[in-house]
Coordinates of C-alpha atoms and ligand atoms in Angstrom, one line a residue:
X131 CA -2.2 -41.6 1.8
X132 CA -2.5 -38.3 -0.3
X133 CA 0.6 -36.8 -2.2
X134 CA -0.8 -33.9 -4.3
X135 CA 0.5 -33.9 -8.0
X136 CA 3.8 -32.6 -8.5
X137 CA 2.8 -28.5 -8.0
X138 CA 4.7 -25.8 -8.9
X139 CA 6.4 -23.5 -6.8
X140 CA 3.4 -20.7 -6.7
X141 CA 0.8 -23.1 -6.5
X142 CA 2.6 -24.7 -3.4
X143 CA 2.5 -20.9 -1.6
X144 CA -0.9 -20.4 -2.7
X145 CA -1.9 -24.1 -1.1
X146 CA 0.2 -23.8 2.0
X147 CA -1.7 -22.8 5.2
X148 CA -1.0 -23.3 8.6
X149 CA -2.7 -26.7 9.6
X150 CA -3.7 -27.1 13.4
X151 CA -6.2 -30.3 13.2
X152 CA -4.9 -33.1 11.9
X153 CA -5.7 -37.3 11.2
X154 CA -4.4 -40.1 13.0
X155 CA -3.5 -41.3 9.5
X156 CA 0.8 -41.8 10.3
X157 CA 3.2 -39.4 8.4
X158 CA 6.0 -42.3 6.9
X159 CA 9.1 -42.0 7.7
X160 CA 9.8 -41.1 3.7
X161 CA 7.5 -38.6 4.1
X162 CA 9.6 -37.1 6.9
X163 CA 13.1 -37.7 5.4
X164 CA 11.7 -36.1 2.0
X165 CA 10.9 -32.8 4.5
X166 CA 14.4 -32.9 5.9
X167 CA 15.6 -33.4 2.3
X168 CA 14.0 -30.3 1.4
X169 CA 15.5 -28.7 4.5
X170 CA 18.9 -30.1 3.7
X171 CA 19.1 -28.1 0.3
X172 CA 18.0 -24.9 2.1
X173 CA 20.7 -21.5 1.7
X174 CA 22.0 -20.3 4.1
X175 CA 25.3 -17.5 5.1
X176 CA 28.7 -18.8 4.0
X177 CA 27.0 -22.1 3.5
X178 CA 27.0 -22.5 7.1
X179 CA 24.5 -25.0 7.6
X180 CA 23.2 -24.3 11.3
X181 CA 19.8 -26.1 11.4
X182 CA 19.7 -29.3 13.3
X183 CA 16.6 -31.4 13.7
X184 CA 15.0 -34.1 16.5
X185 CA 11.7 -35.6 15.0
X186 CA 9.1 -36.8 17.6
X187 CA 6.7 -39.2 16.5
X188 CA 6.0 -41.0 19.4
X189 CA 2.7 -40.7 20.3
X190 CA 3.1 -40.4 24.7
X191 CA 5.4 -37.3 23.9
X192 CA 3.2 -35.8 21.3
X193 CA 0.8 -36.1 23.4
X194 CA 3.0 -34.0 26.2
X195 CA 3.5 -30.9 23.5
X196 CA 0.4 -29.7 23.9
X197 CA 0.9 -29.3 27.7
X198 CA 1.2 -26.2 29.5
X199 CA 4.2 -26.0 30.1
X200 CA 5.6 -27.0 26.9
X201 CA 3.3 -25.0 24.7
X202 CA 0.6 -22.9 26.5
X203 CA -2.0 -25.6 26.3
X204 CA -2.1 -25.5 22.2
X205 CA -3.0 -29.2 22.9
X206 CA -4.2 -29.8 19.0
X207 CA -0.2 -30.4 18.6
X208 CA -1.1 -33.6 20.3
X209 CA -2.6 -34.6 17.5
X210 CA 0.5 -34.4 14.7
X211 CA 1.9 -37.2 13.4
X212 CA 5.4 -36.1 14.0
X213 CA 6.9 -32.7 15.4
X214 CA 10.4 -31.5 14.0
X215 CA 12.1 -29.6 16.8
X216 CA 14.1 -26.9 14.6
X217 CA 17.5 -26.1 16.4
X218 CA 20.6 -23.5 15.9
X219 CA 23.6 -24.9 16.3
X220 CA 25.4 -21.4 17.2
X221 CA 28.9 -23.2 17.5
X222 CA 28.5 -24.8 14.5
X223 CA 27.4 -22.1 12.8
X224 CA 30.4 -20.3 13.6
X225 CA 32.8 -22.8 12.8
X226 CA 31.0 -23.5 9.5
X227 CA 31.1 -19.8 8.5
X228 CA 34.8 -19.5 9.5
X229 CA 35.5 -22.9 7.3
X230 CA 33.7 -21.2 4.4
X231 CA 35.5 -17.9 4.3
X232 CA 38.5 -20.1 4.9
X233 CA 38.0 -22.4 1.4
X234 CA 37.3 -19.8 -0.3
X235 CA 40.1 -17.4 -0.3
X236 CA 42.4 -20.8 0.2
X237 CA 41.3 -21.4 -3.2
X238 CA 41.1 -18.1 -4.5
X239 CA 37.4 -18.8 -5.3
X240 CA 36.6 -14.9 -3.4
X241 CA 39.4 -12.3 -3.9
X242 CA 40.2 -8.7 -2.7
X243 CA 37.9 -6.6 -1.6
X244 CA 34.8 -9.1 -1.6
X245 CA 36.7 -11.7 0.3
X246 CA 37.9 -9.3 2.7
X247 CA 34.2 -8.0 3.5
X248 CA 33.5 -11.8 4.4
X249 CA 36.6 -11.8 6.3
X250 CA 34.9 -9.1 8.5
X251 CA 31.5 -10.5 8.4
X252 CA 33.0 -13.8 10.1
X253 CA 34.8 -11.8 12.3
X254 CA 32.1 -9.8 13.8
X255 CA 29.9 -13.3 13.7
X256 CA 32.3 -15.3 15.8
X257 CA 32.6 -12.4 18.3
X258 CA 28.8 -11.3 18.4
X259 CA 27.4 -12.0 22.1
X260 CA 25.3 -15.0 22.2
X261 CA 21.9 -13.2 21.4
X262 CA 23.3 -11.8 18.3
X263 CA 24.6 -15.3 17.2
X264 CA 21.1 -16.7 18.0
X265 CA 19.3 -14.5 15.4
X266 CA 21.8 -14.9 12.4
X267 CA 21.6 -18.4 12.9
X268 CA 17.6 -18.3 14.0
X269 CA 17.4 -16.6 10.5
X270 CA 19.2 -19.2 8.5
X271 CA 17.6 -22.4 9.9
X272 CA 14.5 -20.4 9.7
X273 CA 14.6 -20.8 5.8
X274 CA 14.8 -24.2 5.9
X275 CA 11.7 -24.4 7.9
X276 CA 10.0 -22.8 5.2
X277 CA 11.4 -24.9 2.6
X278 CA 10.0 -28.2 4.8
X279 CA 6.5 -26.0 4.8
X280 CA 6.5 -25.8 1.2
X281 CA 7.3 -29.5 0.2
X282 CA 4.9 -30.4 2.7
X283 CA 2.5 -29.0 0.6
X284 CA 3.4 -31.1 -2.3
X285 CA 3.7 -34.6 -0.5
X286 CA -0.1 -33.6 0.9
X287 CA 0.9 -32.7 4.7
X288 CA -0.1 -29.9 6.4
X289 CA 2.3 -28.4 8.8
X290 CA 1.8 -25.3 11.5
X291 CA 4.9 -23.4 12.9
X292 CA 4.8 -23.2 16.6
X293 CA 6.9 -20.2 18.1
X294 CA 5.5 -20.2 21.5
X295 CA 6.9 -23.1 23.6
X296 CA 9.1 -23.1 26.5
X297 CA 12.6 -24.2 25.3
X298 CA 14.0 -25.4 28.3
X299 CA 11.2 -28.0 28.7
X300 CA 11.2 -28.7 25.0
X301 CA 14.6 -29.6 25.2
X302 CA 13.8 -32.0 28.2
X303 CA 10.4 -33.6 26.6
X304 CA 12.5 -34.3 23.6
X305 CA 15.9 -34.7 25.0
X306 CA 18.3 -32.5 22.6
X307 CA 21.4 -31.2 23.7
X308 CA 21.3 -28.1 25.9
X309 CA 23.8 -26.4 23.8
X310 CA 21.5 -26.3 20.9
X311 CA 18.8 -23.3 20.8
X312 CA 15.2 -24.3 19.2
X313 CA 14.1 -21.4 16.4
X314 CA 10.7 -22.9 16.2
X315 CA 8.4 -26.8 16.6
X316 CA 7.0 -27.2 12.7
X317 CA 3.5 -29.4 13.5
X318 CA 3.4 -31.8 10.9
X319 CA 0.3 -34.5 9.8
X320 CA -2.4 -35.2 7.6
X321 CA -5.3 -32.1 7.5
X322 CA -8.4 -33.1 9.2
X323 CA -9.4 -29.3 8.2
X324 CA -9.5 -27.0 5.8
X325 CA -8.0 -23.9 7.1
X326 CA -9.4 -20.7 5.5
X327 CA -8.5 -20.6 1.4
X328 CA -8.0 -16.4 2.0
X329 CA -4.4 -15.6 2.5
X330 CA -4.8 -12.3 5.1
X331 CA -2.4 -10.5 4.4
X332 CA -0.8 -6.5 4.0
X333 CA -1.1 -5.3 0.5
X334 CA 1.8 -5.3 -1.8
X335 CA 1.4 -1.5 -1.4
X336 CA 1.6 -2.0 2.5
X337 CA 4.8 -3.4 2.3
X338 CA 6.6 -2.3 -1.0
X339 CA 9.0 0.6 0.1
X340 CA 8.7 3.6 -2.4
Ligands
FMN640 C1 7.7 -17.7 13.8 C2 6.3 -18.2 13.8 C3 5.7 -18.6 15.0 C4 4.4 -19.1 15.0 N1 3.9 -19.6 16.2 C5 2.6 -20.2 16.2 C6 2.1 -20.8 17.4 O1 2.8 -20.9 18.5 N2 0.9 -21.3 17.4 C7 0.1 -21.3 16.2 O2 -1.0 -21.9 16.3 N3 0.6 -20.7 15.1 C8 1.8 -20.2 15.1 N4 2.3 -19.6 13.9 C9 1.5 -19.7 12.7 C10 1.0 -18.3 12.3 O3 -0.1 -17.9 13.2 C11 0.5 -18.2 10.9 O4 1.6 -18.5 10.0 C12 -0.1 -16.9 10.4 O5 -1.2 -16.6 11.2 C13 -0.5 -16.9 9.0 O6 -1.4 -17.9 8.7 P1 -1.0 -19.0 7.6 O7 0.2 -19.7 8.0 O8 -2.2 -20.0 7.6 O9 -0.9 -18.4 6.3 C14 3.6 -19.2 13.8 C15 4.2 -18.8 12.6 C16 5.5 -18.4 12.6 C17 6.2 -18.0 11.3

């Protein structure tokens, strides 16, 4: 079992790639909990929190993911040693965010005009339309996706982000509660590949506003 040394931050975004072949070596359930870990400690707006996860590791269900009509026939994802099924939870998240702005001017930790600008933010959260709600909190659990990616790095997993699934028969296959909404399937498992070192990207230039 492979843990890289202890890398810093830029060496883990150098390293990280997406990984779509992997081992049957089995991720541990430490392994997995140290992801969610890193998921846990994640930001996000008003501290809200909104990322829930289901990890699949059984093997007849991974096996399903890479079905047609789960995933478009990206059948490698059969081959992970466990999937983590990223979900909003929009309720939550507006409940958390109206909680937050509540503590802090309770406790006067956010005053005047600052705490009134968060007032409004909440305000226009809670009474977005659903598709609105979905990308603030898509965006938030989002980040903690990338902070699993990263750490993945370091304990020696590869991981691939999956964006095209169909949710409604995600949420069947790995039976999670209608009411959430998935934001993305993170693929994770020991490489059995090594993806191309080149990073192919823009240029700084390409994407640095004047
Ligand atoms: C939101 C999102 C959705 C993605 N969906 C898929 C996917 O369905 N299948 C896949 O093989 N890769 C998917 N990827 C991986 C991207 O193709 C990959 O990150 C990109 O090509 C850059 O390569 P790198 O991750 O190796 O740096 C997705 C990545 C993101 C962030």
């Amino acid at each position: 079992m492979k843990t890289n040394a202890i890398l810093g931050v830029k060496d883990a975004i150098l390293q990280r790639h997406s990984v779509r072949s992997f081992t049957s070596e089995a991720v541990s359930n430490e392994k997995i909990e140290a992801l969610i870990e890193a998921a846990r400690l994640a930001p996000s707006s008003l501290n809200s929190q909104p990322w829930r996860f289901k990890v699949v590791k059984d093997k007849e269900i991974l096996k399903r993911f890479g079905e047609k009509n789960i995933s478009r026939t990206q059948s490698w994802l059969a081959e992970a040693g466990a999937i983590i099924v990223c979900c909003a939870d929009i309720s939550g998240y507006v409940k958390d965010s109206q909680a937050s702005a509540f503590f802090y001017r309770e406790n006067d930790l956010i005053t005047g005009d600052t705490m009134d600008g968060i007032d409004e933010y909440v305000e226009r959260e809670s009474s977005a339309d659903a598709y609105a709600k979905f990308g603030s909190s898509a965006m938030n659990v989002g980040i903690s996706i990338s902070f699993m990616m990263l750490r993945a790095v370091e304990l020696g997993l590869g991981t691939c982000w999956v964006g095209m699934y169909n949710e409604t028969e995600v949420k069947e296959l790995a039976n999670i509660d209608p009411e959430l909404r998935i934001v993305g399937l993170l693929a994770v498992g020991y490489p059995s590949e090594t993806p191309d070192q080149e990073h192919n990207r823009k240029e700084i230039s390409d994407i640095l506003l004047p």
